[in-house]
PDB file of C-alpha atoms in Angstrom:
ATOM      1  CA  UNK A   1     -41.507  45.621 -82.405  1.00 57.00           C
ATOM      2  CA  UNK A   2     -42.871  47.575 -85.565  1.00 52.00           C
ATOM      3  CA  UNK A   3     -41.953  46.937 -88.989  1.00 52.00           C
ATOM      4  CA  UNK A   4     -43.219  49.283 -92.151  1.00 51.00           C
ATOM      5  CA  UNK A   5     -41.930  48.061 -95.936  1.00 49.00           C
ATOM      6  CA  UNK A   6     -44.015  51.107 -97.985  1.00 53.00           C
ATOM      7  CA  UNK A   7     -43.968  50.736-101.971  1.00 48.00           C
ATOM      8  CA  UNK A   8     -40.313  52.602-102.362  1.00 66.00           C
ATOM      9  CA  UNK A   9     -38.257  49.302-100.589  1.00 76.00           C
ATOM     10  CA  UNK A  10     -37.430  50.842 -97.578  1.00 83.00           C
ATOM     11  CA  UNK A  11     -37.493  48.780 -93.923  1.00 89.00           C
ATOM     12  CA  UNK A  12     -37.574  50.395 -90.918  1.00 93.00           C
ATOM     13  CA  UNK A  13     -37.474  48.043 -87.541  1.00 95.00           C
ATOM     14  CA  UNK A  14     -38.427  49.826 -84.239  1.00 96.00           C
ATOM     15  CA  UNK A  15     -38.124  48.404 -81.050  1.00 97.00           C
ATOM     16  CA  UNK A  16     -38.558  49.854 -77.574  1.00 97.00           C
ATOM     17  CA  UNK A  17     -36.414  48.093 -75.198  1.00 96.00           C
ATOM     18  CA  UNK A  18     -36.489  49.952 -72.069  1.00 97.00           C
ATOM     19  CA  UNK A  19     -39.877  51.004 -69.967  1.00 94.00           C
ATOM     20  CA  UNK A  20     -39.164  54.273 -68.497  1.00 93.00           C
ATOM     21  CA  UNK A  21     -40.495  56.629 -71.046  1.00 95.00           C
ATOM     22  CA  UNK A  22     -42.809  54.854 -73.399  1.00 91.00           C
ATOM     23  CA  UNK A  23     -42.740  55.492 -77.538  1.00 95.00           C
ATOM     24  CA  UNK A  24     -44.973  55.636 -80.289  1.00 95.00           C
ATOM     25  CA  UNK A  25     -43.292  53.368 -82.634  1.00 96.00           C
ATOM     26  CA  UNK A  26     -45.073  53.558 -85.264  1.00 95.00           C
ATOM     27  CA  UNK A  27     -44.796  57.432 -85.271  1.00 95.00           C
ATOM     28  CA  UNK A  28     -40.931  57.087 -85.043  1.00 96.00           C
ATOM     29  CA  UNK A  29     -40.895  54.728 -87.546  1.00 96.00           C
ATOM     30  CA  UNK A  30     -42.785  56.609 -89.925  1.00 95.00           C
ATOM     31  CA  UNK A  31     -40.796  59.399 -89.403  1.00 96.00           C
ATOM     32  CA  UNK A  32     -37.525  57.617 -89.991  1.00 95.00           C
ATOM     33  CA  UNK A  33     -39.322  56.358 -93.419  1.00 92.00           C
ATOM     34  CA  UNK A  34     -39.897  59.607 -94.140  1.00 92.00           C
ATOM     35  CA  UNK A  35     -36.498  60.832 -93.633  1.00 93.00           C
ATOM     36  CA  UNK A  36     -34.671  58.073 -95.560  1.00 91.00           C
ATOM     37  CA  UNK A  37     -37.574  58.939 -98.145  1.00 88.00           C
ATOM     38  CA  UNK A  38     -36.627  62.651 -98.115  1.00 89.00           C
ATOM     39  CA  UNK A  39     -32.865  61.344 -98.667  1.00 84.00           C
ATOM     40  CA  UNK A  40     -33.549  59.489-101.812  1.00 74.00           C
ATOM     41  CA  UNK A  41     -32.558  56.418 -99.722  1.00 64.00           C
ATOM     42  CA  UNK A  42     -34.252  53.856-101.741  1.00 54.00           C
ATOM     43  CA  UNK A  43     -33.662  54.691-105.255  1.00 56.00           C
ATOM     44  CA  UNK A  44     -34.978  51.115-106.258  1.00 57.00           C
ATOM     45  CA  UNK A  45     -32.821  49.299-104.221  1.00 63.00           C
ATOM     46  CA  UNK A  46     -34.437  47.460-100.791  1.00 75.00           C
ATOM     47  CA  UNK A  47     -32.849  49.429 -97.571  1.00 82.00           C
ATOM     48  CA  UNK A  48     -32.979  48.082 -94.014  1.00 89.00           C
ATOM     49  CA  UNK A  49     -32.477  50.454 -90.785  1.00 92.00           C
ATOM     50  CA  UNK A  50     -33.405  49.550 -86.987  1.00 95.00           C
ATOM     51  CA  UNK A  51     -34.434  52.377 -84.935  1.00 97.00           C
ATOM     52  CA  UNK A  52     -33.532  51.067 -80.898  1.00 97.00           C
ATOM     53  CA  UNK A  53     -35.190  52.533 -77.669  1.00 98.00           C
ATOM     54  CA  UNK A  54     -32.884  51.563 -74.581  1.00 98.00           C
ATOM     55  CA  UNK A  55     -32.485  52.563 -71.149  1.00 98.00           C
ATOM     56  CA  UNK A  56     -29.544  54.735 -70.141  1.00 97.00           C
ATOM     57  CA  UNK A  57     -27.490  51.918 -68.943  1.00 97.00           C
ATOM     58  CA  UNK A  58     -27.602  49.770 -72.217  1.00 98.00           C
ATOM     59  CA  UNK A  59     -26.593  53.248 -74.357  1.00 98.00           C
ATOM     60  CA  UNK A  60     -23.594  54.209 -72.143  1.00 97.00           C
ATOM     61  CA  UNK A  61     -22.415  50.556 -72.317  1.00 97.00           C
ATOM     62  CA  UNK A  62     -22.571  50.847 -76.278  1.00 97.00           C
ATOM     63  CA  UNK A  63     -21.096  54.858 -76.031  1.00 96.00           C
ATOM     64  CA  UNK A  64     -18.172  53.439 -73.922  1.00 96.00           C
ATOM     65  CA  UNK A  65     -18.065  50.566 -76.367  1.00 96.00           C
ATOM     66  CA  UNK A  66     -17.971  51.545 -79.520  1.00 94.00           C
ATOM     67  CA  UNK A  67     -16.602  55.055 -79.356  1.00 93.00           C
ATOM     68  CA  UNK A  68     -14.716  54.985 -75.967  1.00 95.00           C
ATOM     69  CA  UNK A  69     -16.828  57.663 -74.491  1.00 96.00           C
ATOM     70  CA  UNK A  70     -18.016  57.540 -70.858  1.00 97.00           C
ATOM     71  CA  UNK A  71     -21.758  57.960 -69.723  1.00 96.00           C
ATOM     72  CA  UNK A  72     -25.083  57.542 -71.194  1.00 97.00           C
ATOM     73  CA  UNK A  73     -25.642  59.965 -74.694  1.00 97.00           C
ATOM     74  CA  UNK A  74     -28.809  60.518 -76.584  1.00 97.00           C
ATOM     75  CA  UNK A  75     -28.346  59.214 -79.502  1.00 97.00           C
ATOM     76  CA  UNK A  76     -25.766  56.597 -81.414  1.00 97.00           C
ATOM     77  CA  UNK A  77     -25.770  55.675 -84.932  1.00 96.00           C
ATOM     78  CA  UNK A  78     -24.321  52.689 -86.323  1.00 95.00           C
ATOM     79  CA  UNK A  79     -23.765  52.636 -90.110  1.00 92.00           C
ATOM     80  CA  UNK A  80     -22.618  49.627 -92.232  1.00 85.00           C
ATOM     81  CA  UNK A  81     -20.083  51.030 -94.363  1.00 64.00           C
ATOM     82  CA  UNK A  82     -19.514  47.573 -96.344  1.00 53.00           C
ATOM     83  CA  UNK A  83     -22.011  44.557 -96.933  1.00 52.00           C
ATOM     84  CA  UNK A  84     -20.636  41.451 -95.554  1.00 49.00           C
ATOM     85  CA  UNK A  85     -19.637  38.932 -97.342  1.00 52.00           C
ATOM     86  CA  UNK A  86     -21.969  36.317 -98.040  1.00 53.00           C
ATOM     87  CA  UNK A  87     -21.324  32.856 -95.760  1.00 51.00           C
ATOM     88  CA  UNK A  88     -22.568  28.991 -96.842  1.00 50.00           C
ATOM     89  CA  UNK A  89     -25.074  29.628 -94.061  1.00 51.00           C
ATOM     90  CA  UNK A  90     -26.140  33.584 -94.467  1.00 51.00           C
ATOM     91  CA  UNK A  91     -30.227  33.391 -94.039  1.00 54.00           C
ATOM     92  CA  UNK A  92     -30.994  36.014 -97.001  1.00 53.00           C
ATOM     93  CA  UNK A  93     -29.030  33.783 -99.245  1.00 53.00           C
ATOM     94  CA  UNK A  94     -31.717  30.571 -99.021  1.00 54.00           C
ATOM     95  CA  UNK A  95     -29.973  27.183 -99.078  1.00 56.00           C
ATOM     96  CA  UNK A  96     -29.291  24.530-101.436  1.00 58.00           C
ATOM     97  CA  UNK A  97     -32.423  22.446-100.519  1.00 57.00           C
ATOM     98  CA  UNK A  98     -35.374  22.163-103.366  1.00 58.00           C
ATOM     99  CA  UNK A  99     -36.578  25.175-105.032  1.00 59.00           C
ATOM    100  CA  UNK A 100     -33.942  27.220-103.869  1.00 54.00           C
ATOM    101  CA  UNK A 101     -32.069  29.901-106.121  1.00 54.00           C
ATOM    102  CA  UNK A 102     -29.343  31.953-105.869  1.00 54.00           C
ATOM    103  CA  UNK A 103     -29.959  35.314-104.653  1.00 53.00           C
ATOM    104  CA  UNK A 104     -29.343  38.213-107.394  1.00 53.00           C
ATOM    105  CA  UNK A 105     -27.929  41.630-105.779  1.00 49.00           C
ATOM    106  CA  UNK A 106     -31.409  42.989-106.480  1.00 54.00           C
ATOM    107  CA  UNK A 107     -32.937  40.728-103.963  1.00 53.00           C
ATOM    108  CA  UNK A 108     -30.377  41.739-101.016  1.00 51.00           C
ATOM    109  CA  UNK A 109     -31.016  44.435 -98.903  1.00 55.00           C
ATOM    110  CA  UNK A 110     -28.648  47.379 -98.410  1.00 67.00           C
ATOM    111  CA  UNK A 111     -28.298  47.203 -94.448  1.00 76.00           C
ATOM    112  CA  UNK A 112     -27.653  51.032 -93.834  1.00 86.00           C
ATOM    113  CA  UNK A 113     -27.226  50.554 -90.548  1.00 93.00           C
ATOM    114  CA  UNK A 114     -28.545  51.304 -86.975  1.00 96.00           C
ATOM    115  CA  UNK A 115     -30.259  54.174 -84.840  1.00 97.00           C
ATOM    116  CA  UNK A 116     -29.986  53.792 -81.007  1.00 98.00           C
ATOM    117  CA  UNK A 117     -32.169  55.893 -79.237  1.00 98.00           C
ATOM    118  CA  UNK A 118     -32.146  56.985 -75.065  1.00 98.00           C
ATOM    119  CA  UNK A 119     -35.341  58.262 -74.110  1.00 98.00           C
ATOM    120  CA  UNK A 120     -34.405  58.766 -70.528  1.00 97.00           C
ATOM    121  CA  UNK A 121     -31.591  61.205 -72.435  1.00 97.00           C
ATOM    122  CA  UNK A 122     -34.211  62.862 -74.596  1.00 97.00           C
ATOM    123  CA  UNK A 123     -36.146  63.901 -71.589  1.00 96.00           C
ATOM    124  CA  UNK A 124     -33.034  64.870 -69.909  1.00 95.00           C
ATOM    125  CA  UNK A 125     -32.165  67.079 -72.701  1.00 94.00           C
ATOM    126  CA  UNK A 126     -35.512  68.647 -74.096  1.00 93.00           C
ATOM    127  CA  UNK A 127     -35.786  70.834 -70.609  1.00 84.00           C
ATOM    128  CA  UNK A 128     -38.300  73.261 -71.190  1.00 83.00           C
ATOM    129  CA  UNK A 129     -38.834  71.684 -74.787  1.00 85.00           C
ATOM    130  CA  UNK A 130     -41.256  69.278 -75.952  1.00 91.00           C
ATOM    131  CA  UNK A 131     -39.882  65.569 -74.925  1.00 94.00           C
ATOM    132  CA  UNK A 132     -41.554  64.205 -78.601  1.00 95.00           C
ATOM    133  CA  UNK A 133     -39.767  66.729 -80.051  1.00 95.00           C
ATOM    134  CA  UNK A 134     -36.447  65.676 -79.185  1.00 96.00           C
ATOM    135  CA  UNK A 135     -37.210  62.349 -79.955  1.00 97.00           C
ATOM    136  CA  UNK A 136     -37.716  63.812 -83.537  1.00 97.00           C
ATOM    137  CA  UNK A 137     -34.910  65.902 -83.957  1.00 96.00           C
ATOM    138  CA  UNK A 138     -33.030  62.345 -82.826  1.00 97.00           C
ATOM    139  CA  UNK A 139     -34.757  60.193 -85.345  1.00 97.00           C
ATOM    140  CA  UNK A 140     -33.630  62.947 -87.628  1.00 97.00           C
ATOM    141  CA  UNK A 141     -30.309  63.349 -86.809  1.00 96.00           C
ATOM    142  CA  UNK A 142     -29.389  59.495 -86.445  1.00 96.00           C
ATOM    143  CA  UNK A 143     -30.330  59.091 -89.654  1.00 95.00           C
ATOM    144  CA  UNK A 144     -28.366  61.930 -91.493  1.00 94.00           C
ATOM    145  CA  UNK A 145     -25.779  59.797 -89.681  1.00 94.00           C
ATOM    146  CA  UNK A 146     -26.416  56.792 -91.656  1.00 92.00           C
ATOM    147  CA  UNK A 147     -26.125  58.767 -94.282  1.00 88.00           C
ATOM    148  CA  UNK A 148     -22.628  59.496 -94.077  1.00 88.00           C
ATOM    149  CA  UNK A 149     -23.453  63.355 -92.236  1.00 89.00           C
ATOM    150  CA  UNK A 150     -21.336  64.505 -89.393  1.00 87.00           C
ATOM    151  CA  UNK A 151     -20.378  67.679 -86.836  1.00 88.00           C
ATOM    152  CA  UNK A 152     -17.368  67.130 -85.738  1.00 85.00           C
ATOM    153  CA  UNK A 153     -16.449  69.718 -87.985  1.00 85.00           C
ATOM    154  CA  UNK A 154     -17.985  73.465 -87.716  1.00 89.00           C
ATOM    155  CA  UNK A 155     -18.683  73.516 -91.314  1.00 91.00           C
ATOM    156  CA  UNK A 156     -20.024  69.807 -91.208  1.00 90.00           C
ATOM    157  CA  UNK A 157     -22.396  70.685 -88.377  1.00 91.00           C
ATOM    158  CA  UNK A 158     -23.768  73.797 -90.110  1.00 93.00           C
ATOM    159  CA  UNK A 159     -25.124  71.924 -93.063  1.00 95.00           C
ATOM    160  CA  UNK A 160     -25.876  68.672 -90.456  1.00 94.00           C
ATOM    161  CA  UNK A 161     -28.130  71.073 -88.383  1.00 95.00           C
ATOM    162  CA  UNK A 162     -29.265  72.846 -91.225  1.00 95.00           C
ATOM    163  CA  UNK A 163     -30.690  69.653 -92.870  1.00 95.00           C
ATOM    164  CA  UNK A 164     -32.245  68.679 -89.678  1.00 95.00           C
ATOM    165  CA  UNK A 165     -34.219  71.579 -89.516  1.00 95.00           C
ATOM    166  CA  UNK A 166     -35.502  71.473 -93.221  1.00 95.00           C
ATOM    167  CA  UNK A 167     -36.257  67.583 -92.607  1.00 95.00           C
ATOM    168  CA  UNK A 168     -38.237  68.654 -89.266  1.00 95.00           C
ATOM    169  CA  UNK A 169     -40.059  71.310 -90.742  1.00 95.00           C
ATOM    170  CA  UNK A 170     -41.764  69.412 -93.907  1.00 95.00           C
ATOM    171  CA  UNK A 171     -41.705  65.511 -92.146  1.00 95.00           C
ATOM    172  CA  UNK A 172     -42.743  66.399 -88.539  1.00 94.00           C
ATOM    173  CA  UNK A 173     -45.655  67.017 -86.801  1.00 87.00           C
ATOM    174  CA  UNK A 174     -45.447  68.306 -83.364  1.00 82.00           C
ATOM    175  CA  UNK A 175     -48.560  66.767 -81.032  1.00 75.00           C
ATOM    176  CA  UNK A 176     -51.611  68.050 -80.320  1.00 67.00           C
ATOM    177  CA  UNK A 177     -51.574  68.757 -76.514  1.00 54.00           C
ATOM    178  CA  UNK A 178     -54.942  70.544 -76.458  1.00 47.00           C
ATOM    179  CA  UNK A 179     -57.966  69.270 -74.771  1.00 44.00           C
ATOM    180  CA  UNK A 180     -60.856  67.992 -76.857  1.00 44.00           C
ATOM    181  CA  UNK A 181     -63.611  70.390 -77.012  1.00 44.00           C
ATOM    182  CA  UNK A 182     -61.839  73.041 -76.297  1.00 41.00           C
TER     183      UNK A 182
END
């Protein structure tokens, strides 16, 4: 697991949970910071996303889940649309023992949500392409979802892809494949 809090508040959790296709997480992480940086995500408030890599099965059990759809996809994103309600027991909130304080709404994170990754997908998908970059144009466009972005709509997936593209262009960096001293 890889964790980054930079200076601006946001938190970005990465995990790889599958073996098949192995990520830098620390590049997709840093990427996804960059993104919800790009978005103005922070603006002084402390935001939380996980980034997920899983194996085909685990994303078409969550696709068939969570959205009824059959089969393994690419990509899922997960937003929280409300911050839940604060229990007797919620860990972010401390406890009543010594020393302990109420939290203010300053110290609570905004949870935007989740980004579920299938790199087994990616592969699938990138063809001819560049597997790391589909992995970035993922990142990418799992985020925008988070942030409220869509394409189920023509219109809506116009300015979705069109964002994606201006995001890729200034935040990624494509690897190096050439051989050293040559």
């Amino acid at each position: 697991m890889s964790r980054a809090t930079p200076a601006n508040g946001i938190v970005v959790f990465a995990a790889d949970e599958q073996s098949a296709y192995p990520v830098d997480l620390e590049r997709w992480r840093d990427l996804a910071l960059a993104v919800l940086d790009a978005e103005r995500c922070s603006a002084g408030a402390k935001v939380e996303v996980s980034l997920l890599f899983v194996d085909s099965v685990t994303i078409a059990e969550l696709n068939q889940r969570f959205l009824d759809r059959e089969g393994p996809t690419d990509v899922l994103a997960f937003p929280i649309e409300d911050e839940p309600a604060l229990g007797g027991r919620s860990p972010d909130a401390g406890g009543t023992g010594p020393g302990w304080f109420p939290a203010t709404a300053e110290d609570m994170p905004c949870l935007l949500g989740d980004v579920v990754i299938c790199p087994e997908e990616a592969y699938r998908n990138a063809g001819d392409g560049s597997f790391e970059d589909e992995l970035a144009l993922l990142v990418v466009h799992g985020i925008l979802h988070l942030q409220g972005m869509d394409h189920e709509l023509d219109a809506e997936a116009t300015k979705m892809e069109a964002r994606e593209r201006e995001l890729l262009a200034t935040l990624y960096r494509p690897p190096d494949h050439r051989l050293e001293g040559a």
